[in-house]
Amino acid sequence: MRHTLPVVLLAVLAAGCGSSPVAPDSIETCVGFGDWQTSPYVLPYAVGTSYFVDQGNCSPPGNGHRGVTKFGYDFLMPIGTPVLAARGGIVTQVEESHFDGQVAATGFDNLIVIQHDDGTTTLYGHLTHDGAAVSSGERVLQGALIGYSGNTGNTNNKPHLHLSAASCDPSTRGTANCPTLPMNFANTEANPQGLQQGRSYSAFAY
Ligand SMILES: [Zn+2]
């Protein structure tokens, strides 16, 4: 299904990966992680596969994961890689109309938002054209196939999956009102402070 992307969400994703309006000298801190071994999240890709974290939390000045979007991960992956639900919930937003290679700071992100039972959400960004395997309103279980990665939107023209959690639904409440949340993962190597940029993480069975 295709849905018109609210302007508020476009603004979110504009700051998602490639660039940020945050002042270059501002200091970011990314703390507050829970116990990774009992984290409600699993890596958003198939058990037995491994992907490289090209950008992590609190990215350096000039990069995208800063300010209200400071918690998030960019996993480098070829277009068409299966994307799995990091946590179960209800799909609240699907956008899949854009084409790979449609890369810009705003306006071209294909994405899926899933809302969890506690009201928080996870966002899966830069998906491929027609890359959603779920529809808005559908309930998905953790680990279910939800779509396929791509190269749409604010990717710096690097095919990757953006994953972030937020305190509410940015597709209805607006990004600025739904700051991103610390996110670590139960099915990989120890990650008490979340995943670290510049290395790969394997998805273990769970
Ligand atoms: Zn990102």
Short mmCIF file of C-alpha atoms and ligand atoms in Angstrom, two decimals:
data_model
loop_
_atom_site.label_atom_id
_atom_site.label_comp_id
_atom_site.label_asym_id
_atom_site.label_seq_id
_atom_site.Cartn_x
_atom_site.Cartn_y
_atom_site.Cartn_z
CA MET A 1 0.00 0.00 0.00
CA ARG A 2 1.08 3.55 -0.61
CA HIS A 3 0.47 6.47 1.67
CA THR A 4 1.29 10.10 1.46
CA LEU A 5 4.15 10.90 3.77
CA PRO A 6 3.30 13.62 6.29
CA VAL A 7 5.48 16.66 6.09
CA VAL A 8 6.46 16.21 9.72
CA LEU A 9 8.03 12.86 8.95
CA LEU A 10 9.90 14.22 5.98
CA ALA A 11 11.53 16.65 8.33
CA VAL A 12 12.53 13.76 10.57
CA LEU A 13 14.17 11.83 7.88
CA ALA A 14 15.86 14.85 6.44
CA ALA A 15 17.94 14.81 9.57
CA GLY A 16 18.16 11.04 9.62
CA CYS A 17 21.43 10.14 8.06
CA GLY A 18 23.26 12.45 5.75
CA SER A 19 23.25 15.88 7.25
CA SER A 20 21.99 17.78 10.24
CA PRO A 21 20.98 21.35 11.00
CA VAL A 22 22.45 21.02 14.49
CA ALA A 23 25.22 23.51 15.14
CA PRO A 24 28.58 21.89 14.39
CA ASP A 25 30.05 22.74 17.77
CA SER A 26 27.18 21.35 19.83
CA ILE A 27 28.08 18.53 22.23
CA GLU A 28 26.02 15.36 22.11
CA THR A 29 25.81 12.65 24.73
CA CYS A 30 24.26 9.26 24.03
CA VAL A 31 23.62 7.47 27.33
CA GLY A 32 20.73 5.71 29.03
CA PHE A 33 20.91 2.23 27.56
CA GLY A 34 19.18 -0.65 29.30
CA ASP A 35 20.55 -4.16 29.78
CA TRP A 36 21.42 -5.35 26.28
CA GLN A 37 20.83 -9.01 27.13
CA THR A 38 17.19 -8.34 27.94
CA SER A 39 16.71 -5.68 25.26
CA PRO A 40 13.32 -5.77 23.52
CA TYR A 41 15.12 -5.35 20.19
CA VAL A 42 16.88 -7.80 17.89
CA LEU A 43 18.99 -6.92 14.89
CA PRO A 44 16.78 -6.10 11.88
CA TYR A 45 18.27 -8.72 9.61
CA ALA A 46 18.31 -12.49 9.25
CA VAL A 47 19.90 -14.75 11.84
CA GLY A 48 23.30 -15.81 10.57
CA THR A 49 23.93 -12.62 8.62
CA SER A 50 26.19 -9.72 9.55
CA TYR A 51 26.19 -6.07 8.50
CA PHE A 52 28.48 -3.11 8.99
CA VAL A 53 27.45 -0.13 11.11
CA ASP A 54 28.41 2.84 8.99
CA GLN A 55 26.93 5.39 11.38
CA GLY A 56 25.94 4.94 14.98
CA ASN A 57 24.62 7.04 17.84
CA CYS A 58 25.69 10.64 18.40
CA SER A 59 27.50 10.92 15.10
CA PRO A 60 30.18 13.59 14.72
CA PRO A 61 29.31 17.15 13.72
CA GLY A 62 28.20 17.38 10.12
CA ASN A 63 26.53 13.97 10.15
CA GLY A 64 22.93 12.97 10.57
CA HIS A 65 22.42 11.20 13.90
CA ARG A 66 22.32 14.24 16.12
CA GLY A 67 19.82 16.32 18.06
CA VAL A 68 16.42 14.65 18.40
CA THR A 69 17.61 11.96 15.98
CA LYS A 70 20.87 11.26 17.81
CA PHE A 71 20.10 7.59 18.49
CA GLY A 72 20.10 5.48 15.34
CA TYR A 73 22.04 3.06 13.19
CA ASP A 74 22.91 2.88 9.50
CA PHE A 75 23.63 -0.68 8.38
CA LEU A 76 25.33 -0.89 4.99
CA MET A 77 23.51 -3.48 2.91
CA PRO A 78 22.87 -4.17 -0.75
CA ILE A 79 19.55 -3.03 -2.20
CA GLY A 80 17.00 -5.78 -1.71
CA THR A 81 18.32 -7.19 1.57
CA PRO A 82 15.45 -8.57 3.71
CA VAL A 83 14.59 -6.31 6.66
CA LEU A 84 13.06 -7.92 9.74
CA ALA A 85 11.09 -6.37 12.59
CA ALA A 86 13.47 -5.54 15.42
CA ARG A 87 10.46 -5.60 17.74
CA GLY A 88 6.82 -6.53 17.24
CA GLY A 89 3.96 -4.08 16.98
CA ILE A 90 1.48 -2.38 14.67
CA VAL A 91 2.59 -0.89 11.36
CA THR A 92 1.54 2.77 11.41
CA GLN A 93 3.26 4.13 8.32
CA VAL A 94 4.38 2.71 4.99
CA GLU A 95 5.99 4.64 2.14
CA GLU A 96 7.41 2.71 -0.80
CA SER A 97 6.72 4.88 -3.85
CA HIS A 98 10.20 6.26 -4.38
CA PHE A 99 12.89 4.74 -6.55
CA ASP A 100 16.40 3.69 -5.62
CA GLY A 101 18.79 6.43 -6.55
CA GLN A 102 16.22 9.10 -5.70
CA VAL A 103 18.55 10.55 -3.11
CA ALA A 104 18.07 13.92 -1.48
CA ALA A 105 17.98 15.50 1.95
CA THR A 106 14.17 15.48 1.95
CA GLY A 107 11.27 13.96 0.11
CA PHE A 108 12.39 10.58 -1.18
CA ASP A 109 12.58 8.27 1.81
CA ASN A 110 10.76 4.97 1.61
CA LEU A 111 10.10 3.84 5.15
CA ILE A 112 8.12 1.77 7.62
CA VAL A 113 7.13 2.80 11.14
CA ILE A 114 6.05 0.20 13.70
CA GLN A 115 4.44 1.19 16.99
CA HIS A 116 4.98 -1.04 20.00
CA ASP A 117 2.56 -1.77 22.79
CA ASP A 118 4.27 0.79 25.06
CA GLY A 119 3.70 3.60 22.54
CA THR A 120 7.28 3.82 21.35
CA THR A 121 8.12 3.21 17.71
CA THR A 122 10.83 1.92 15.44
CA LEU A 123 11.55 3.41 12.03
CA TYR A 124 13.13 1.58 9.09
CA GLY A 125 14.38 3.98 6.45
CA HIS A 126 15.68 4.17 2.86
CA LEU A 127 13.84 1.04 1.72
CA THR A 128 13.76 0.00 -1.92
CA HIS A 129 10.99 0.79 -4.39
CA ASP A 130 7.87 -1.25 -3.57
CA GLY A 131 9.99 -2.56 -0.74
CA ALA A 132 7.34 -2.97 1.96
CA ALA A 133 6.17 -6.48 2.78
CA VAL A 134 3.58 -5.19 5.27
CA SER A 135 0.66 -2.77 5.18
CA SER A 136 -0.38 0.01 7.50
CA GLY A 137 -2.48 -1.34 10.36
CA GLU A 138 -0.96 -4.79 10.23
CA ARG A 139 0.42 -6.41 13.39
CA VAL A 140 3.85 -7.91 12.99
CA LEU A 141 5.85 -10.16 15.26
CA GLN A 142 9.47 -9.64 16.16
CA GLY A 143 11.66 -11.12 13.46
CA ALA A 144 8.98 -11.03 10.75
CA LEU A 145 9.95 -9.94 7.27
CA ILE A 146 8.70 -6.37 6.85
CA GLY A 147 10.47 -5.21 3.69
CA TYR A 148 13.65 -4.82 1.69
CA SER A 149 16.48 -2.34 2.04
CA GLY A 150 17.27 0.23 -0.60
CA ASN A 151 18.80 3.55 -1.47
CA THR A 152 16.09 6.20 -1.21
CA GLY A 153 16.11 9.55 0.52
CA ASN A 154 18.88 11.01 2.63
CA THR A 155 21.42 8.22 2.14
CA ASN A 156 24.46 10.08 0.81
CA ASN A 157 23.93 7.62 -2.06
CA LYS A 158 25.11 4.68 0.08
CA PRO A 159 22.57 1.85 0.07
CA HIS A 160 21.80 1.21 3.74
CA LEU A 161 19.11 0.58 6.30
CA HIS A 162 18.46 3.32 8.85
CA LEU A 163 16.99 2.00 12.09
CA SER A 164 15.97 4.10 15.06
CA ALA A 165 13.55 3.94 17.98
CA ALA A 166 11.50 6.93 19.10
CA SER A 167 9.47 7.85 22.15
CA CYS A 168 6.24 8.25 20.15
CA ASP A 169 5.02 7.98 16.56
CA PRO A 170 6.82 10.57 14.42
CA SER A 171 4.39 10.00 11.57
CA THR A 172 1.55 11.45 13.64
CA ARG A 173 3.23 13.49 16.35
CA GLY A 174 6.20 14.90 14.46
CA THR A 175 9.85 14.12 14.82
CA ALA A 176 10.64 17.02 17.09
CA ASN A 177 8.07 15.72 19.59
CA CYS A 178 9.36 12.15 19.47
CA PRO A 179 13.06 12.14 20.35
CA THR A 180 14.93 8.98 19.46
CA LEU A 181 15.71 6.44 22.21
CA PRO A 182 18.76 4.37 23.15
CA MET A 183 18.62 1.03 21.41
CA ASN A 184 20.71 -2.07 21.97
CA PHE A 185 20.17 -5.64 20.85
CA ALA A 186 19.71 -8.98 22.56
CA ASN A 187 20.93 -11.26 19.75
CA THR A 188 24.47 -10.19 19.06
CA GLU A 189 27.75 -9.64 20.83
CA ALA A 190 27.82 -7.53 23.98
CA ASN A 191 26.58 -4.03 23.21
CA PRO A 192 25.95 -2.32 26.54
CA GLN A 193 26.28 1.15 24.99
CA GLY A 194 24.58 0.18 21.76
CA LEU A 195 26.27 -0.80 18.52
CA GLN A 196 29.58 0.83 17.76
CA GLN A 197 30.21 2.52 14.46
CA GLY A 198 32.82 1.04 12.15
CA ARG A 199 32.32 -2.67 12.73
CA SER A 200 29.92 -5.45 11.81
CA TYR A 201 27.47 -7.28 14.06
CA SER A 202 26.24 -10.82 13.48
CA ALA A 203 22.63 -11.72 14.23
CA PHE A 204 22.47 -14.72 16.55
CA ALA A 205 19.51 -17.07 16.98
CA TYR A 206 16.90 -15.97 19.53
ZN ZN B 1 20.59 6.99 9.56
#
